[in-house]
Short mmCIF file of C-alpha atoms in Angstrom, two decimals:
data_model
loop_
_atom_site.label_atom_id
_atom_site.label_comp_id
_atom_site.label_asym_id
_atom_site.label_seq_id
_atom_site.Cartn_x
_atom_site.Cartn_y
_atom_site.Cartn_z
CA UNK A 273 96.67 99.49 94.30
CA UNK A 274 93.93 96.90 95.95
CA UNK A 275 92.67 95.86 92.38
CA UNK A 276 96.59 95.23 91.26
CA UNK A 277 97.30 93.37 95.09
CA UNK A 278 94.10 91.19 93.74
CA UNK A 279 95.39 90.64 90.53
CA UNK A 280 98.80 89.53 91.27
CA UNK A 281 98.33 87.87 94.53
CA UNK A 282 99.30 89.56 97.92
CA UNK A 283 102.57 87.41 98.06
CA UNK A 284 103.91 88.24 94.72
CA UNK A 285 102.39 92.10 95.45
CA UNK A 286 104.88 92.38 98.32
CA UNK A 287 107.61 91.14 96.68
CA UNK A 288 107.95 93.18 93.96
CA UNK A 289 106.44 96.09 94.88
CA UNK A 290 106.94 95.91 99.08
CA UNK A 291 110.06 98.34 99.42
CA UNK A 292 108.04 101.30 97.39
CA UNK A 293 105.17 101.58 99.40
CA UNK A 294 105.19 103.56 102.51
CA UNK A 295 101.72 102.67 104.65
CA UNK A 296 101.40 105.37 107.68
CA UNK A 297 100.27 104.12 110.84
CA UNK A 298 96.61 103.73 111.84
CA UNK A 299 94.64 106.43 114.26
CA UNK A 300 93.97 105.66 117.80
CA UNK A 301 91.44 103.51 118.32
CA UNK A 302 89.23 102.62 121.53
CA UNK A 303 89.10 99.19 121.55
CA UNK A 304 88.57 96.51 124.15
CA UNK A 305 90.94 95.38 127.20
CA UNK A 306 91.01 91.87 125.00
CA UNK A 307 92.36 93.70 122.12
CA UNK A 308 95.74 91.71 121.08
CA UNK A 309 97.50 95.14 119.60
CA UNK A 310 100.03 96.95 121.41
CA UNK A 311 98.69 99.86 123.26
CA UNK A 312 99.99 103.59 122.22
CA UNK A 313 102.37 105.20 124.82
CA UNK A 314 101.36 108.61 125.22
CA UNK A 315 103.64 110.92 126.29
CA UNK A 316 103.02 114.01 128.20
CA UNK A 317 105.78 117.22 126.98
CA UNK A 318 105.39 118.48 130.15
CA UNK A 319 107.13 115.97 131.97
CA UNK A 320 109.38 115.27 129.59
CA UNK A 321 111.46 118.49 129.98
CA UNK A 322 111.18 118.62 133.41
CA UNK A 323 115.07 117.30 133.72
CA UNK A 324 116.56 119.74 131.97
CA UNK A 325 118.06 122.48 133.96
CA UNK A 326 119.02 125.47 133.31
CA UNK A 327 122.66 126.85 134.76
#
């Protein structure tokens, strides 16, 4: 796929080829306060149910 991206240009790559390619999202990463991408909102299960009562 990077060889044929390189070949054809990443422009032309996308547009032909953009809607059959799934890419997964990245791992957590520690980074920096200064880092510019969004942080990940982790959610604790726990909590989450604690609304739901039972009758």
């Amino acid at each position: 796929m990077t060889e044929m991206q390189k070949l054809m240009g990443k422009a032309k790559f996308e547009e032909l080829l953009g809607d059959l390619i799934f890419k997964p999202p990245g791992k957590p990463t520690l980074v920096p306060n200064s880092d510019k991408r969004p942080a990940i909102n982790v959610v604790n299960a726990k909590n989450e149910f604690n609304e739901i009562m039972e009758d």
